[in-house]
Amino acid sequence: MGRGTLRIYLGAAPGVGKTYAMLAEAHRRVERGTDCVVALVEHHDRPRTEVMLHGLEQIPRSEIDYRSAVFTEMDVDAVLERAPAVALVDELAHTNVPGSRNAKRWQDVEELLKAGIDVISTVNIQHLESLGDVVESITGVRQQETVPDEVVRRADQIELVDMSPQALRRRMAHGNIYQPDKLDAALSNYFRPGNLTALRELALLWTADRVDEYLQQYRGEHNIRTTWQARERIVVGLTGGPEGRTLIRRASRMAAKGSGSEILAVYIARSDGLTSASPKELAVQRTLVEDVGGTFHHVIGDDIPAALLEFARGVNATQIVLGSSRRKTWQYIYGPGVGATVARESGPDLDVHIVTHEEVAKGRGLPIARGARLGRARIVSGWLVGVAGPVLLSLLLRSLENGPGLANDVLLFLFLTVAAALLGGLRPALASAAVGVMLLNYWFTPPTQTLTVQDPENFVAIVIFFAVAVAVSSVVDLAARRTHQAARLRAESEILSFLAGSVLRGETALDALLERVRETFAMESVALLERASDVDPWTCAGFVGPAPVARPDDADVDMPVGDNMALALSGRVLPAEDRRVLGAFAAQAAVVLDRQRLVSEADRARRLAEGNRIRTALLAAVSHDLRTPLAGIKAAVSSLRSDDVAWSPEDEAELLEGIEDGADRLDHLVGNLLDMSRLQTGTVTPLIREIDLDEVVPMALGGVPEGSVDLDIPETLPMVAVDPGLLERVVANVVENAVKYSPGGEPIAVAASAHGERVELRVVDRGRGVPDEAKERIFEPFQRYGDAPRGAGVGLGLAVSRGFAEAMGGTLDAEDTPGGGLTMVLTLTAAPGREQAQDRAMLPAEATS
C-alpha cells in the first residue's frame, strides 16, 4: 500500500475559513462517491462551520483523563481500523493531551499517511516553527504550539485561504467567529489591523516560496530553459572590480520596488587557473549581498556571457544587472564585451540593465588568471592572420593593375606578421614571416613566379623584411609574456598578502582557508591529509567540496607539506606555475591546523589548571572547614564519655545538640562537595517533569529561621519543567545564602513571575550587595565574597546552584537590588502544557491551539 497524500489549507489567522473550506471539499468528494470521514474537526461553536458537519461521517473521539479532567483527542486507532479513503484532521499544530498516542497531532497524521489514508488538514501561518520569532515580534505573543516547516512543505497540496484584515474583523464583529464577550479583547489585541496585515503578508510570501519550489521542479522535469516571469529575480553579474558594490545597491533598490523580489549575485571565474578578481573585494561584495538580503554564487565558466545567461535561466531570473564596461576605447578590438554580448543574446525573456559607475572606461586591466598562456581562440586567430592573411593579401595585390610597389608590399606583409604576433604569439608570427618571404619572392620580386631574385637590392629588402619580422615578433611576444607574468605575479602577491594577513590576524578557520583554495584554483574539492608516519594510513584533517580524496595519490594535484602532510585537490590538473601559490596555501593550511591544535591543547591545559586549583581548594577545605565540626563533635563526645565530671541533664542536652549541629554541617558540606564533583564530571542527569513552583519552594525553606522569608508565588503562575529535587537544592542554597548576608531581623523576599516561555524566581536581600566585577566570581567553586568567616562553608553553594540550574535548562544570575542589596534571579522553562493567563486573555482559543 502506498503512502497517502496530504492536503493543507493554510491561513493567516483564525477565522479566515480554513475549516469551512476543508469541510466544503469533503462534501464535494462525498458527492463524487469518495469514502471521506471526519477524524477530528474543531468548529469552536461557529454556527456556519457546525452546519457543514451535517452529512459527514464522524469518527468518535477518544477520552483521556488528565489532572482530574476529561479531554478528547482524535482516536488514531479507530481511524486506522475504519481505513477511509480520506480523513479530515483539523489544527495540524495541536499538542495532544499527555497520555495520548503521540505528543503532536501532526505525528498522528503521519501514521494515517503511512497507512495509505489521504489526509486533509488545516494550519495557521503563525504555527510554523521557523516563523515563531517573527510572529512574536509582530503580535507580542509567543506561539506555544508549532509544527515543523518540513511537515507542511512535504504536503502534496497547499491551498491558501485568504481574507483581507478588514473583512476578517467584520466577520468577528458580526459574531461569526467568537462569542460577544471575547470580541473586544480579540479586536484590540491579537486581531489588530496591523497584526493581521503582517500575518497575511507572511502567509502569502511563504506560499509563494512553496509555489516556486513546485515551479522549479516542473521546469526541471520538462527541461524548460526559457524564463517564466512569475516572480522578479534579479541576477547581478560581478567581476570582482570596485563597481560591484554600485551594482549590488542598484539591484537592491530595484528589488525593493516589488515585494518578494530576489537578488542573486554571481561571480564567474575562468577554469584555467587563478581567479582574476581581488579576493578581498570579492569578500566585501559577498558580505554586502548578504546584508541586502541576497545570495552569492560562485560559478566556473570560460565563456563568461554564456555562463552568466545559463545561470540566469537556470534560476528563472527576470532581470540581469551589469556594469558599464571598464574597457578603454582601443580595448574593444578584442570583442564587444560581456554587457553587449549578454544584451544581444538574452532574448525577449530577460531584461538586461547596464548601470553606469565611476570606473567606466578607466581600463579593465589584463586577465590575471590566464598567466602566460593564450586562449585557444587567440591562438587560432593568430595562425589564420599569419598564414591565410599573406595569401589573401597576395591575391588582393595581384588583382590591382598598378600595385603599390615592392616597398609598400613589404610593409603590408610586415603588418600581418606583427598582427599575428599580437594575437597568437611567436610561432604564428614566424610562420607569417616565412610565408610572407615566399610570396614576396614568388609574386612581387622580378623575375616573378620564380624563387630567384635578379636585383641584389630586392634580395636585401627581402632579407631585411624577414629579419625585422622575426625581431618584431619576438619583441611583441616577449612583451606580451612579460605583461602576463607581471599580472600573474600581482595576483600571486595579493594571495600571499592575504595569507600573511591571516597569519597576523591569527585566523584559525581551516575550512575557510580550504574553501579559498578551492575557489582560487577552480577545484571541485580540497582536502588536508596527514599521517603519523610513513607506514600509517592517511587521515583527513579537514576538507571542503564533495567527495574528497582519501590519499594524495588519488588526487589530481597534491602538494606535500613536510613528510606526513599533504594538500590534495580534485577537479583538474594545475600547470606548474600555479604550484608556487598552492605551496603557500599548503604551508598556511598546516600552520592553521597546528594553531587549532595548540588552541585545543591550551584549553585542556586551562581545564587541568582549573582542576588543580579546585583540588587545592578542596584540600584546604578538608583541612580546615571539615575538621572544625569534627573537632567540635569529638570534644562533645569525649566530654560525655568522661567519668570525671557528672553532667547535668541540661549540659548533656547542650553537648548532644552541639554534636547534632556539627553532624548537620558535615552533611551539608559533604553534600555540596559531592554535588560539585558530579557537576565537574558531567554526571548530573535531571529527571524533568512538570510541577508548580508552590509545591517545591516552601519545602526548600525548611533550613532557614521562621519569619526570615516573605514568599510571593501567584496561583496563576505556569507550571515549570524541572527536576524537583535539583530545584529544591538550588532554591535552598540561594535562600540560605541570602538569609546569611541579610541584615538582622529584615526578611528576604522570594517572588515568582512569568515572562513568555520563562518563569523567574527572584530572591531579594538587603545586604551589602556585590560589585559588578565580582558578580560572576561568586558563582565559582570555593569562592566566598568579602570577609565571610571560615566556618561559614567552603564556598560551593552558589556554584552548585548555578550548575543544577543550567542542567535543568535554566539560568542563575546576580543583580543589584534597588536601594541596596543583591537579587538572585533563577530563570526556568515554563511547561508547554499551560499558557499564561495574560496570553489567554489576549488570544482566543483557536489562536493558541
GROMACS .gro file of C-alpha atoms in nm, residues 439-802:
model
  364
  439LEU     CA    1   5.506   3.514  -5.150
  440LEU     CA    2   5.709   3.833  -5.189
  441ASN     CA    3   5.984   3.643  -5.370
  442TYR     CA    4   5.748   3.449  -5.595
  443TRP     CA    5   5.490   3.714  -5.692
  444PHE     CA    6   5.637   4.058  -5.638
  445THR     CA    7   6.017   4.033  -5.692
  446PRO     CA    8   6.140   4.027  -6.054
  447PRO     CA    9   6.157   3.781  -6.213
  448THR     CA   10   5.807   3.695  -6.086
  449GLN     CA   11   5.670   3.342  -6.048
  450THR     CA   12   6.016   3.212  -5.971
  451LEU     CA   13   6.217   3.179  -5.649
  452THR     CA   14   6.518   3.359  -5.790
  453VAL     CA   15   6.598   3.724  -5.717
  454GLN     CA   16   6.758   3.921  -6.005
  455ASP     CA   17   6.821   4.255  -5.836
  456PRO     CA   18   7.052   4.242  -5.526
  457GLU     CA   19   6.859   4.533  -5.372
  458ASN     CA   20   6.540   4.326  -5.377
  459PHE     CA   21   6.727   4.039  -5.214
  460VAL     CA   22   6.849   4.269  -4.937
  461ALA     CA   23   6.492   4.404  -4.891
  462ILE     CA   24   6.351   4.053  -4.853
  463VAL     CA   25   6.623   3.955  -4.605
  464ILE     CA   26   6.570   4.272  -4.404
  465PHE     CA   27   6.193   4.210  -4.410
  466PHE     CA   28   6.242   3.862  -4.266
  467ALA     CA   29   6.486   3.984  -4.001
  468VAL     CA   30   6.262   4.272  -3.898
  469ALA     CA   31   5.955   4.044  -3.891
  470VAL     CA   32   6.132   3.795  -3.667
  471ALA     CA   33   6.268   4.068  -3.441
  472VAL     CA   34   5.935   4.250  -3.409
  473SER     CA   35   5.754   3.921  -3.347
  474SER     CA   36   5.999   3.826  -3.075
  475VAL     CA   37   5.971   4.164  -2.905
  476VAL     CA   38   5.592   4.170  -2.923
  477ASP     CA   39   5.565   3.814  -2.794
  478LEU     CA   40   5.815   3.881  -2.515
  479ALA     CA   41   5.631   4.198  -2.413
  480ALA     CA   42   5.300   4.012  -2.403
  481ARG     CA   43   5.451   3.733  -2.192
  482ARG     CA   44   5.614   3.978  -1.954
  483THR     CA   45   5.285   4.164  -1.917
  484HIS     CA   46   5.102   3.842  -1.837
  485GLN     CA   47   5.373   3.733  -1.599
  486ALA     CA   48   5.354   4.069  -1.420
  487ALA     CA   49   4.977   4.028  -1.392
  488ARG     CA   50   5.023   3.678  -1.253
  489LEU     CA   51   5.279   3.798  -1.004
  490ARG     CA   52   5.039   4.071  -0.897
  491ALA     CA   53   4.770   3.808  -0.842
  492GLU     CA   54   5.013   3.590  -0.651
  493SER     CA   55   5.124   3.884  -0.437
  494GLU     CA   56   4.761   3.958  -0.350
  495ILE     CA   57   4.710   3.599  -0.242
  496LEU     CA   58   5.034   3.586  -0.046
  497SER     CA   59   4.943   3.917   0.117
  498PHE     CA   60   4.609   3.768   0.216
  499LEU     CA   61   4.783   3.464   0.365
  500ALA     CA   62   5.030   3.683   0.555
  501GLY     CA   63   4.744   3.895   0.685
  502SER     CA   64   4.556   3.588   0.803
  503VAL     CA   65   4.867   3.480   0.996
  504LEU     CA   66   4.898   3.820   1.163
  505ARG     CA   67   4.527   3.826   1.244
  506GLY     CA   68   4.552   3.480   1.398
  507GLU     CA   69   4.272   3.335   1.188
  508THR     CA   70   4.219   2.968   1.272
  509ALA     CA   71   3.934   2.863   1.043
  510LEU     CA   72   4.075   2.572   0.841
  511ASP     CA   73   3.752   2.523   0.643
  512ALA     CA   74   3.755   2.888   0.530
  513LEU     CA   75   4.115   2.857   0.409
  514LEU     CA   76   4.042   2.535   0.218
  515GLU     CA   77   3.736   2.698   0.061
  516ARG     CA   78   3.957   2.985  -0.055
  517VAL     CA   79   4.193   2.729  -0.214
  518ARG     CA   80   3.901   2.563  -0.391
  519GLU     CA   81   3.767   2.892  -0.529
  520THR     CA   82   4.110   3.027  -0.623
  521PHE     CA   83   4.209   2.726  -0.833
  522ALA     CA   84   3.853   2.638  -0.951
  523MET     CA   85   3.863   2.289  -0.796
  524GLU     CA   86   3.580   2.053  -0.703
  525SER     CA   87   3.716   1.952  -0.363
  526VAL     CA   88   4.018   2.020  -0.141
  527ALA     CA   89   4.137   1.805   0.149
  528LEU     CA   90   4.419   1.836   0.400
  529LEU     CA   91   4.557   1.486   0.466
  530GLU     CA   92   4.802   1.375   0.734
  531ARG     CA   93   4.950   1.060   0.883
  532ALA     CA   94   5.155   0.976   1.189
  533SER     CA   95   5.439   0.805   0.998
  534ASP     CA   96   5.529   0.670   0.656
  535VAL     CA   97   5.362   0.335   0.726
  536ASP     CA   98   5.040   0.469   0.880
  537PRO     CA   99   4.726   0.533   0.671
  538TRP     CA  100   4.626   0.884   0.568
  539THR     CA  101   4.356   1.063   0.767
  540CYS     CA  102   4.158   1.372   0.667
  541ALA     CA  103   4.219   1.673   0.893
  542GLY     CA  104   3.971   1.892   0.701
  543PHE     CA  105   3.804   1.919   0.362
  544VAL     CA  106   3.561   2.123   0.151
  545GLY     CA  107   3.365   2.021  -0.155
  546PRO     CA  108   3.201   1.689  -0.246
  547ALA     CA  109   3.381   1.352  -0.242
  548PRO     CA  110   3.729   1.445  -0.109
  549VAL     CA  111   4.008   1.201  -0.182
  550ALA     CA  112   4.141   0.971   0.089
  551ARG     CA  113   4.503   0.955  -0.037
  552PRO     CA  114   4.729   1.206  -0.214
  553ASP     CA  115   4.784   0.951  -0.493
  554ASP     CA  116   4.414   0.969  -0.583
  555ALA     CA  117   4.414   1.349  -0.623
  556ASP     CA  118   4.455   1.543  -0.945
  557VAL     CA  119   4.700   1.772  -0.765
  558ASP     CA  120   4.882   1.704  -0.439
  559MET     CA  121   5.112   1.942  -0.259
  560PRO     CA  122   5.329   1.785   0.015
  561VAL     CA  123   5.370   1.975   0.343
  562GLY     CA  124   5.661   1.814   0.520
  563ASP     CA  125   5.691   1.435   0.529
  564ASN     CA  126   5.349   1.337   0.665
  565MET     CA  127   5.104   1.600   0.545
  566ALA     CA  128   4.969   1.690   0.201
  567LEU     CA  129   4.710   1.918   0.040
  568ALA     CA  130   4.505   1.713  -0.211
  569LEU     CA  131   4.292   1.882  -0.481
  570SER     CA  132   4.042   1.719  -0.717
  571GLY     CA  133   3.890   1.868  -1.030
  572ARG     CA  134   4.167   1.927  -1.284
  573VAL     CA  135   4.544   1.926  -1.330
  574LEU     CA  136   4.718   2.253  -1.247
  575PRO     CA  137   5.004   2.395  -1.456
  576ALA     CA  138   5.345   2.409  -1.298
  577GLU     CA  139   5.338   2.786  -1.242
  578ASP     CA  140   5.031   2.757  -1.016
  579ARG     CA  141   5.205   2.521  -0.775
  580ARG     CA  142   5.411   2.802  -0.621
  581VAL     CA  143   5.098   2.971  -0.488
  582LEU     CA  144   4.949   2.633  -0.398
  583GLY     CA  145   5.256   2.563  -0.190
  584ALA     CA  146   5.196   2.884   0.008
  585PHE     CA  147   4.836   2.778   0.068
  586ALA     CA  148   4.950   2.434   0.180
  587ALA     CA  149   5.201   2.578   0.426
  588GLN     CA  150   4.937   2.812   0.564
  589ALA     CA  151   4.691   2.522   0.600
  590ALA     CA  152   4.948   2.332   0.807
  591VAL     CA  153   5.003   2.640   1.024
  592VAL     CA  154   4.627   2.684   1.076
  593LEU     CA  155   4.588   2.316   1.169
  594ASP     CA  156   4.875   2.342   1.419
  595ARG     CA  157   4.725   2.659   1.563
  596GLN     CA  158   4.386   2.488   1.609
  597ARG     CA  159   4.551   2.203   1.792
  598LEU     CA  160   4.754   2.440   2.008
  599VAL     CA  161   4.437   2.625   2.100
  600SER     CA  162   4.273   2.293   2.188
  601GLU     CA  163   4.573   2.191   2.398
  602ALA     CA  164   4.568   2.531   2.569
  603ASP     CA  165   4.202   2.478   2.655
  604ARG     CA  166   4.285   2.138   2.800
  605ALA     CA  167   4.572   2.292   2.996
  606ARG     CA  168   4.338   2.558   3.134
  607ARG     CA  169   4.091   2.291   3.238
  608LEU     CA  170   4.369   2.095   3.407
  609ALA     CA  171   4.487   2.410   3.584
  610GLU     CA  172   4.131   2.477   3.697
  611GLY     CA  173   4.107   2.120   3.821
  612ASN     CA  174   4.432   2.161   4.012
  613ARG     CA  175   4.304   2.484   4.162
  614ILE     CA  176   3.984   2.313   4.271
  615ARG     CA  177   4.176   2.020   4.418
  616THR     CA  178   4.400   2.261   4.610
  617ALA     CA  179   4.095   2.445   4.742
  618LEU     CA  180   3.933   2.113   4.827
  619LEU     CA  181   4.238   2.011   5.032
  620ALA     CA  182   4.222   2.346   5.212
  621ALA     CA  183   3.851   2.294   5.279
  622VAL     CA  184   3.908   1.941   5.408
  623SER     CA  185   4.198   2.057   5.625
  624HIS     CA  186   4.000   2.335   5.791
  625ASP     CA  187   3.629   2.358   5.716
  626LEU     CA  188   3.565   1.986   5.756
  627ARG     CA  189   3.794   1.944   6.058
  628THR     CA  190   3.625   2.226   6.253
  629PRO     CA  191   3.287   2.049   6.301
  630LEU     CA  192   3.472   1.719   6.351
  631ALA     CA  193   3.672   1.877   6.633
  632GLY     CA  194   3.353   2.004   6.796
  633ILE     CA  195   3.186   1.662   6.768
  634LYS     CA  196   3.491   1.485   6.911
  635ALA     CA  197   3.516   1.731   7.203
  636ALA     CA  198   3.146   1.686   7.288
  637VAL     CA  199   3.167   1.306   7.268
  638SER     CA  200   3.482   1.300   7.481
  639SER     CA  201   3.312   1.518   7.741
  640LEU     CA  202   3.008   1.291   7.757
  641ARG     CA  203   3.225   0.982   7.798
  642SER     CA  204   3.436   1.140   8.073
  643ASP     CA  205   3.392   0.979   8.420
  644ASP     CA  206   3.548   1.274   8.600
  645VAL     CA  207   3.253   1.509   8.557
  646ALA     CA  208   2.890   1.450   8.645
  647TRP     CA  209   2.695   1.626   8.370
  648SER     CA  210   2.353   1.762   8.443
  649PRO     CA  211   2.069   1.676   8.200
  650GLU     CA  212   2.084   2.032   8.064
  651ASP     CA  213   2.459   2.003   7.996
  652GLU     CA  214   2.417   1.668   7.827
  653ALA     CA  215   2.141   1.810   7.608
  654GLU     CA  216   2.364   2.103   7.511
  655LEU     CA  217   2.654   1.870   7.422
  656LEU     CA  218   2.422   1.645   7.217
  657GLU     CA  219   2.285   1.949   7.039
  658GLY     CA  220   2.642   2.051   6.952
  659ILE     CA  221   2.707   1.703   6.813
  660GLU     CA  222   2.390   1.723   6.604
  661ASP     CA  223   2.477   2.070   6.471
  662GLY     CA  224   2.828   1.955   6.378
  663ALA     CA  225   2.690   1.648   6.202
  664ASP     CA  226   2.443   1.863   6.008
  665ARG     CA  227   2.723   2.096   5.899
  666LEU     CA  228   2.933   1.800   5.790
  667ASP     CA  229   2.641   1.654   5.597
  668HIS     CA  230   2.581   1.988   5.423
  669LEU     CA  231   2.950   2.034   5.334
  670VAL     CA  232   2.994   1.678   5.208
  671GLY     CA  233   2.672   1.706   5.007
  672ASN     CA  234   2.796   2.020   4.833
  673LEU     CA  235   3.133   1.857   4.764
  674LEU     CA  236   2.966   1.554   4.608
  675ASP     CA  237   2.736   1.777   4.402
  676MET     CA  238   3.033   1.979   4.278
  677SER     CA  239   3.209   1.657   4.183
  678ARG     CA  240   2.904   1.543   3.985
  679LEU     CA  241   2.892   1.875   3.802
  680GLN     CA  242   3.265   1.864   3.723
  681THR     CA  243   3.236   1.512   3.577
  682GLY     CA  244   2.912   1.583   3.390
  683THR     CA  245   2.714   1.307   3.562
  684VAL     CA  246   2.416   1.520   3.666
  685THR     CA  247   2.112   1.379   3.482
  686PRO     CA  248   1.797   1.575   3.570
  687LEU     CA  249   1.460   1.399   3.562
  688ILE     CA  250   1.245   1.671   3.408
  689ARG     CA  251   0.874   1.681   3.480
  690GLU     CA  252   0.605   1.946   3.507
  691ILE     CA  253   0.543   2.086   3.854
  692ASP     CA  254   0.413   2.400   4.024
  693LEU     CA  255   0.664   2.623   4.200
  694ASP     CA  256   0.445   2.643   4.508
  695GLU     CA  257   0.498   2.267   4.555
  696VAL     CA  258   0.878   2.296   4.570
  697VAL     CA  259   0.975   2.637   4.707
  698PRO     CA  260   0.808   2.602   5.053
  699MET     CA  261   0.990   2.270   5.103
  700ALA     CA  262   1.322   2.441   5.025
  701LEU     CA  263   1.271   2.694   5.307
  702GLY     CA  264   1.290   2.437   5.587
  703GLY     CA  265   1.652   2.520   5.667
  704VAL     CA  266   1.601   2.892   5.738
  705PRO     CA  267   1.455   3.052   6.053
  706GLU     CA  268   1.080   3.103   6.057
  707GLY     CA  269   0.978   3.454   5.954
  708SER     CA  270   1.300   3.523   5.765
  709VAL     CA  271   1.136   3.486   5.420
  710ASP     CA  272   0.844   3.671   5.256
  711LEU     CA  273   0.705   3.432   4.991
  712ASP     CA  274   0.501   3.553   4.690
  713ILE     CA  275   0.414   3.284   4.429
  714PRO     CA  276   0.091   3.362   4.233
  715GLU     CA  277  -0.156   3.079   4.181
  716THR     CA  278  -0.189   3.169   3.811
  717LEU     CA  279   0.180   3.102   3.752
  718PRO     CA  280   0.252   2.845   3.477
  719MET     CA  281   0.398   2.510   3.570
  720VAL     CA  282   0.771   2.467   3.514
  721ALA     CA  283   0.963   2.181   3.351
  722VAL     CA  284   1.230   2.097   3.610
  723ASP     CA  285   1.378   1.825   3.827
  724PRO     CA  286   1.201   1.887   4.163
  725GLY     CA  287   1.494   1.753   4.367
  726LEU     CA  288   1.752   1.970   4.194
  727LEU     CA  289   1.522   2.274   4.205
  728GLU     CA  290   1.477   2.231   4.579
  729ARG     CA  291   1.855   2.221   4.628
  730VAL     CA  292   1.901   2.533   4.416
  731VAL     CA  293   1.636   2.733   4.599
  732ALA     CA  294   1.758   2.615   4.940
  733ASN     CA  295   2.120   2.716   4.872
  734VAL     CA  296   2.024   3.055   4.728
  735VAL     CA  297   1.779   3.136   5.008
  736GLU     CA  298   2.018   3.026   5.284
  737ASN     CA  299   2.291   3.240   5.128
  738ALA     CA  300   2.057   3.544   5.113
  739VAL     CA  301   1.946   3.496   5.476
  740LYS     CA  302   2.310   3.468   5.583
  741TYR     CA  303   2.400   3.810   5.438
  742SER     CA  304   2.071   3.990   5.507
  743PRO     CA  305   2.073   4.245   5.792
  744GLY     CA  306   1.945   4.104   6.120
  745GLY     CA  307   1.571   4.100   6.159
  746GLU     CA  308   1.496   4.201   5.797
  747PRO     CA  309   1.335   3.919   5.596
  748ILE     CA  310   1.432   3.843   5.239
  749ALA     CA  311   1.175   3.838   4.957
  750VAL     CA  312   1.115   3.534   4.731
  751ALA     CA  313   0.882   3.621   4.442
  752ALA     CA  314   0.795   3.447   4.113
  753SER     CA  315   0.661   3.583   3.783
  754ALA     CA  316   0.605   3.461   3.425
  755HIS     CA  317   0.764   3.613   3.112
  756GLY     CA  318   0.663   3.440   2.790
  757GLU     CA  319   0.808   3.089   2.791
  758ARG     CA  320   1.016   3.155   3.103
  759VAL     CA  321   0.939   3.175   3.473
  760GLU     CA  322   1.158   3.384   3.703
  761LEU     CA  323   1.213   3.325   4.075
  762ARG     CA  324   1.379   3.625   4.240
  763VAL     CA  325   1.546   3.604   4.584
  764VAL     CA  326   1.596   3.960   4.714
  765ASP     CA  327   1.806   4.057   5.015
  766ARG     CA  328   1.904   4.394   5.161
  767GLY     CA  329   2.263   4.309   5.249
  768ARG     CA  330   2.585   4.475   5.142
  769GLY     CA  331   2.549   4.371   4.780
  770VAL     CA  332   2.824   4.266   4.541
  771PRO     CA  333   3.019   4.490   4.299
  772ASP     CA  334   2.962   4.429   3.929
  773GLU     CA  335   3.312   4.293   3.874
  774ALA     CA  336   3.255   4.027   4.141
  775LYS     CA  337   2.906   3.912   4.038
  776GLU     CA  338   3.034   3.627   3.818
  777ARG     CA  339   3.316   3.534   4.056
  778ILE     CA  340   3.078   3.444   4.339
  779PHE     CA  341   2.949   3.153   4.126
  780GLU     CA  342   3.295   2.994   4.100
  781PRO     CA  343   3.376   2.696   4.327
  782PHE     CA  344   3.539   2.769   4.663
  783GLN     CA  345   3.471   3.143   4.637
  784ARG     CA  346   3.335   3.338   4.935
  785TYR     CA  347   3.276   3.708   4.895
  786GLY     CA  348   3.416   3.960   5.138
  787ASP     CA  349   3.514   3.865   5.491
  788ALA     CA  350   3.283   3.567   5.536
  789PRO     CA  351   3.408   3.361   5.829
  790ARG     CA  352   3.585   3.035   5.752
  791GLY     CA  353   3.325   2.836   5.936
  792ALA     CA  354   3.051   2.968   5.706
  793GLY     CA  355   3.118   2.698   5.444
  794VAL     CA  356   3.357   2.610   5.166
  795GLY     CA  357   3.209   2.843   4.903
  796LEU     CA  358   3.026   2.582   4.694
  797GLY     CA  359   2.659   2.673   4.748
  798LEU     CA  360   2.618   2.918   4.459
  799ALA     CA  361   2.845   2.719   4.226
  800VAL     CA  362   2.634   2.407   4.281
  801SER     CA  363   2.313   2.607   4.242
  802ARG     CA  364   2.416   2.753   3.907
   0.00000   0.00000   0.00000
